[in-house]
Short mmCIF file of C-alpha atoms in Angstrom, two decimals:
data_model
loop_
_atom_site.label_atom_id
_atom_site.label_comp_id
_atom_site.label_asym_id
_atom_site.label_seq_id
_atom_site.Cartn_x
_atom_site.Cartn_y
_atom_site.Cartn_z
CA LEU A 1 0.00 0.00 0.00
CA PRO A 2 1.19 3.54 -0.61
CA THR A 3 2.50 5.18 2.53
CA GLY A 4 2.14 8.82 3.47
CA GLU A 5 2.21 11.22 6.32
CA ALA A 6 -0.89 12.98 7.65
CA THR A 7 -0.40 16.74 7.75
CA THR A 8 -2.56 19.40 9.36
CA GLY A 9 -4.72 21.18 6.81
CA LYS A 10 -4.62 24.96 6.93
CA LEU A 11 -5.68 27.94 4.84
CA PRO A 12 -3.18 29.41 2.37
CA PHE A 13 -1.34 32.55 3.50
CA LYS A 14 -3.48 34.92 1.39
CA LEU A 15 -6.74 33.59 2.85
CA ARG A 16 -5.34 33.76 6.40
CA ILE A 17 -4.60 37.49 5.88
CA GLN A 18 -8.16 38.02 4.61
CA GLU A 19 -9.50 36.16 7.64
CA VAL A 20 -7.62 38.55 9.96
CA ALA A 21 -8.96 41.54 7.99
CA ARG A 22 -12.52 40.27 8.51
CA ASP A 23 -11.95 39.61 12.22
CA ILE A 24 -10.47 43.08 12.83
CA ALA A 25 -13.20 44.87 10.86
CA GLU A 26 -16.00 42.99 12.63
CA TYR A 27 -14.37 43.47 16.04
CA CYS A 28 -14.31 47.24 15.29
CA GLY A 29 -18.03 47.21 14.45
CA PHE A 30 -17.95 47.00 10.64
CA SER A 31 -20.37 44.85 8.63
CA GLU A 32 -19.33 43.10 5.43
CA GLY A 33 -20.64 44.39 2.12
CA MET A 34 -20.44 42.73 -1.29
CA THR A 35 -20.60 44.66 -4.56
CA TYR A 36 -20.35 43.92 -8.29
CA SER A 37 -17.04 43.77 -10.16
CA PHE A 38 -18.77 45.29 -13.22
CA GLU A 39 -19.25 49.05 -13.35
CA SER A 40 -20.21 51.96 -15.56
CA PRO A 41 -17.53 54.21 -17.14
CA LYS A 42 -19.44 57.13 -15.58
CA VAL A 43 -18.10 56.31 -12.10
CA PHE A 44 -14.78 58.05 -12.88
CA ASP A 45 -16.55 61.38 -13.39
CA LYS A 46 -18.60 60.83 -10.22
CA LEU A 47 -15.33 60.32 -8.31
CA ARG A 48 -13.65 63.37 -9.96
CA ILE A 49 -10.84 61.17 -11.35
CA PRO A 50 -8.74 63.05 -13.97
CA GLU A 51 -8.77 61.94 -17.63
CA ASP A 52 -5.11 60.84 -17.56
CA ASN A 53 -5.37 58.84 -14.33
CA VAL A 54 -4.27 55.18 -14.41
CA LEU A 55 -7.63 54.13 -12.89
CA ARG A 56 -9.29 54.99 -16.22
CA GLN A 57 -7.30 52.26 -18.04
CA VAL A 58 -10.06 49.69 -17.90
CA ILE A 59 -10.99 46.30 -19.26
CA THR A 60 -14.17 46.58 -21.31
CA ILE A 61 -16.66 43.70 -21.33
CA SER A 62 -17.28 42.50 -24.90
CA ASN A 63 -20.96 41.57 -24.32
CA PRO A 64 -22.15 43.67 -21.34
CA LEU A 65 -25.67 43.57 -19.88
CA GLY A 66 -25.76 47.35 -20.41
CA GLU A 67 -23.57 50.44 -20.04
CA ASP A 68 -23.86 50.30 -16.25
CA TYR A 69 -22.02 46.95 -16.27
CA SER A 70 -19.67 47.46 -19.22
CA ILE A 71 -16.22 47.67 -17.55
CA MET A 72 -14.30 45.79 -14.86
CA ARG A 73 -13.70 47.97 -11.81
CA THR A 74 -10.27 49.47 -11.14
CA SER A 75 -11.33 50.75 -7.70
CA THR A 76 -13.63 49.41 -5.00
CA LEU A 77 -14.77 52.91 -4.07
CA ASN A 78 -17.92 53.26 -6.16
CA GLY A 79 -19.40 50.05 -4.74
CA MET A 80 -18.59 51.13 -1.18
CA LEU A 81 -20.05 54.63 -1.64
CA SER A 82 -23.21 53.24 -3.29
CA SER A 83 -23.72 50.93 -0.28
CA LEU A 84 -23.15 53.80 2.17
CA ALA A 85 -25.57 56.00 0.19
CA THR A 86 -28.28 53.31 0.33
CA ASN A 87 -27.86 53.11 4.10
CA TYR A 88 -27.91 56.90 4.48
CA ASN A 89 -31.09 57.20 2.40
CA ARG A 90 -32.74 54.58 4.61
CA ARG A 91 -31.96 56.80 7.60
CA ASN A 92 -29.44 54.48 9.22
CA LYS A 93 -27.49 56.65 11.66
CA ASN A 94 -24.11 54.99 12.23
CA VAL A 95 -22.94 52.89 9.32
CA LYS A 96 -19.61 51.06 9.10
CA LEU A 97 -18.99 48.75 6.14
CA TYR A 98 -15.99 46.78 4.90
CA GLU A 99 -15.31 44.77 1.79
CA LEU A 100 -12.54 42.46 0.62
CA ALA A 101 -12.86 42.71 -3.12
CA LYS A 102 -10.85 42.35 -6.31
CA ILE A 103 -9.96 45.15 -8.67
CA TYR A 104 -8.83 44.53 -12.24
CA LEU A 105 -5.89 46.57 -13.54
CA ALA A 106 -5.41 46.35 -17.30
CA ALA A 107 -2.03 45.13 -18.59
CA ASP A 108 -0.15 47.16 -21.23
CA ASP A 109 -0.63 44.32 -23.72
CA VAL A 110 -4.33 43.76 -24.56
CA ASN A 111 -3.68 40.00 -24.84
CA GLU A 112 -2.37 39.81 -21.27
CA LEU A 113 -4.64 38.98 -18.34
CA PRO A 114 -5.33 41.83 -15.91
CA ASP A 115 -3.59 42.23 -12.58
CA GLU A 116 -6.25 41.08 -10.09
CA ARG A 117 -5.57 42.64 -6.71
CA VAL A 118 -7.57 42.26 -3.50
CA GLU A 119 -8.30 45.51 -1.67
CA PHE A 120 -9.47 45.85 1.93
CA THR A 121 -11.93 48.75 1.83
CA LEU A 122 -13.56 50.42 4.83
CA GLY A 123 -16.26 53.09 4.65
CA ALA A 124 -18.16 54.75 7.49
CA PHE A 125 -20.22 57.71 8.61
CA GLY A 126 -21.83 58.67 11.92
CA SER A 127 -19.92 58.04 15.15
CA VAL A 128 -16.54 57.71 13.46
CA ASP A 129 -13.64 60.01 12.64
CA PHE A 130 -10.25 60.06 10.90
CA TYR A 131 -8.43 58.72 13.97
CA SER A 132 -10.77 55.78 14.60
CA MET A 133 -10.27 54.70 10.95
CA LYS A 134 -6.50 55.11 11.38
CA GLY A 135 -6.73 52.86 14.44
CA VAL A 136 -8.29 50.06 12.36
CA ILE A 137 -5.38 50.21 9.86
CA GLU A 138 -2.79 49.98 12.64
CA GLU A 139 -4.61 47.17 14.43
CA PHE A 140 -4.86 45.17 11.18
CA LEU A 141 -1.19 45.62 10.26
CA GLU A 142 -0.06 44.61 13.75
CA LYS A 143 -2.24 41.48 13.77
CA ILE A 144 -0.82 40.23 10.45
CA GLY A 145 2.73 40.65 11.74
CA MET A 146 3.68 44.03 10.24
CA LYS A 147 5.02 45.40 13.52
CA LYS A 148 6.44 48.74 12.35
CA LYS A 149 4.23 51.81 12.63
CA PRO A 150 2.80 52.93 9.28
CA THR A 151 3.52 56.49 8.19
CA TYR A 152 1.09 58.94 6.60
CA ASP A 153 1.76 61.43 3.81
CA ALA A 154 -0.79 64.26 3.87
CA LYS A 155 0.25 65.44 0.39
CA ALA A 156 -1.64 62.57 -1.23
CA GLY A 157 -3.59 64.73 -3.72
CA ILE A 158 -6.45 62.21 -4.05
CA PRO A 159 -9.25 63.94 -6.03
CA PHE A 160 -12.22 62.20 -4.38
CA LEU A 161 -11.05 62.92 -0.81
CA HIS A 162 -11.22 66.18 1.16
CA PRO A 163 -8.04 68.17 0.30
CA GLY A 164 -7.14 68.85 3.94
CA ARG A 165 -8.20 65.51 5.43
CA GLN A 166 -6.47 62.75 3.48
CA ALA A 167 -3.21 60.81 3.49
CA ASP A 168 -1.40 58.06 1.66
CA VAL A 169 -0.48 55.17 3.98
CA TYR A 170 3.12 53.90 3.82
CA TYR A 171 4.70 50.88 5.44
CA ALA A 172 8.51 50.66 5.32
CA ASP A 173 8.57 53.30 2.53
CA LYS A 174 6.08 51.38 0.36
CA LYS A 175 2.64 52.83 -0.35
CA ILE A 176 0.00 50.36 0.80
CA GLY A 177 -3.19 52.43 0.61
CA TYR A 178 -4.91 55.66 1.59
CA ILE A 179 -7.23 57.15 4.22
CA GLY A 180 -9.38 60.24 4.29
CA GLU A 181 -12.69 62.05 4.50
CA LEU A 182 -14.80 61.96 1.35
CA HIS A 183 -14.75 65.17 -0.70
CA PRO A 184 -18.00 67.16 -0.08
CA ASP A 185 -18.73 67.31 -3.85
CA VAL A 186 -18.43 63.52 -4.15
CA ALA A 187 -20.60 63.08 -1.05
CA ASP A 188 -23.23 65.29 -2.74
CA THR A 189 -23.02 63.23 -5.94
CA TYR A 190 -23.76 60.06 -3.95
CA SER A 191 -26.40 61.87 -1.80
CA ILE A 192 -24.57 61.21 1.48
CA GLY A 193 -25.28 64.07 3.85
CA GLU A 194 -22.73 63.16 6.53
CA ARG A 195 -18.97 63.27 6.84
CA THR A 196 -17.85 59.97 5.37
CA TYR A 197 -14.48 58.31 5.95
CA ILE A 198 -12.75 55.88 3.60
CA VAL A 199 -9.77 53.54 4.00
CA VAL A 200 -8.37 51.37 1.21
CA ILE A 201 -5.49 48.95 1.84
CA ASP A 202 -3.97 46.95 -1.04
#
C-alpha cells in the first residue's frame, strides 16, 4: 500500500490574511458588504478622477448587460459609496462597512490577463472620525505581523477625498493604501449628507 504522512490542513497565506482583515473589521463594528465587479464608465466622473489617471485604463466587457455593467472595476470605491448612500437614504445613523474585493488593472498588452488585486476597503459615517479609521489600519497591520508603525503622507492629492483631510499610507517606505474624508462634492453626488471616511489597503 502507498505510505504517506498525515499533515494538518490549513488555509493558504493569502486567505489567512483576509480572515484577519474580517476579524479586525468585525471586532471594530464593521459589517461586510459585497458589490459587483462590473461598473459603468461614468463612475470616474462621479469620483472626480482626472482623464489621464491610471484608474481609467479599464478592461471593457465585450458583451455587457448594459452600459452600467460594461467595464471591470479598477477601484472598490464606487461600490462602497453606493452601499453607504443606500444606508444613508434609509436613515441608518451609524454605518460602518468593509469589503474584501478584487480590482482589475489592465495590462499594457491587450492580450495579457489583468492584474487582479484584493483591496481591503472600509467606509463609514456617523460616530466615526479620521483617527478611529487610522486605528483600524494599525490594528490590522499589527495582527498580520507588520510590527512597524505605518507612516502617513498628507500630500496625497487624491481627487475624491477632502483636500485637507487625506493621506497616503506607507509601510517601510512602500505605499499600501490611503485614508481620508470623502470630498463634499463627491458626497453630494452620492447623496450622502454626513462626513464619510474611507480607507483602502492593497
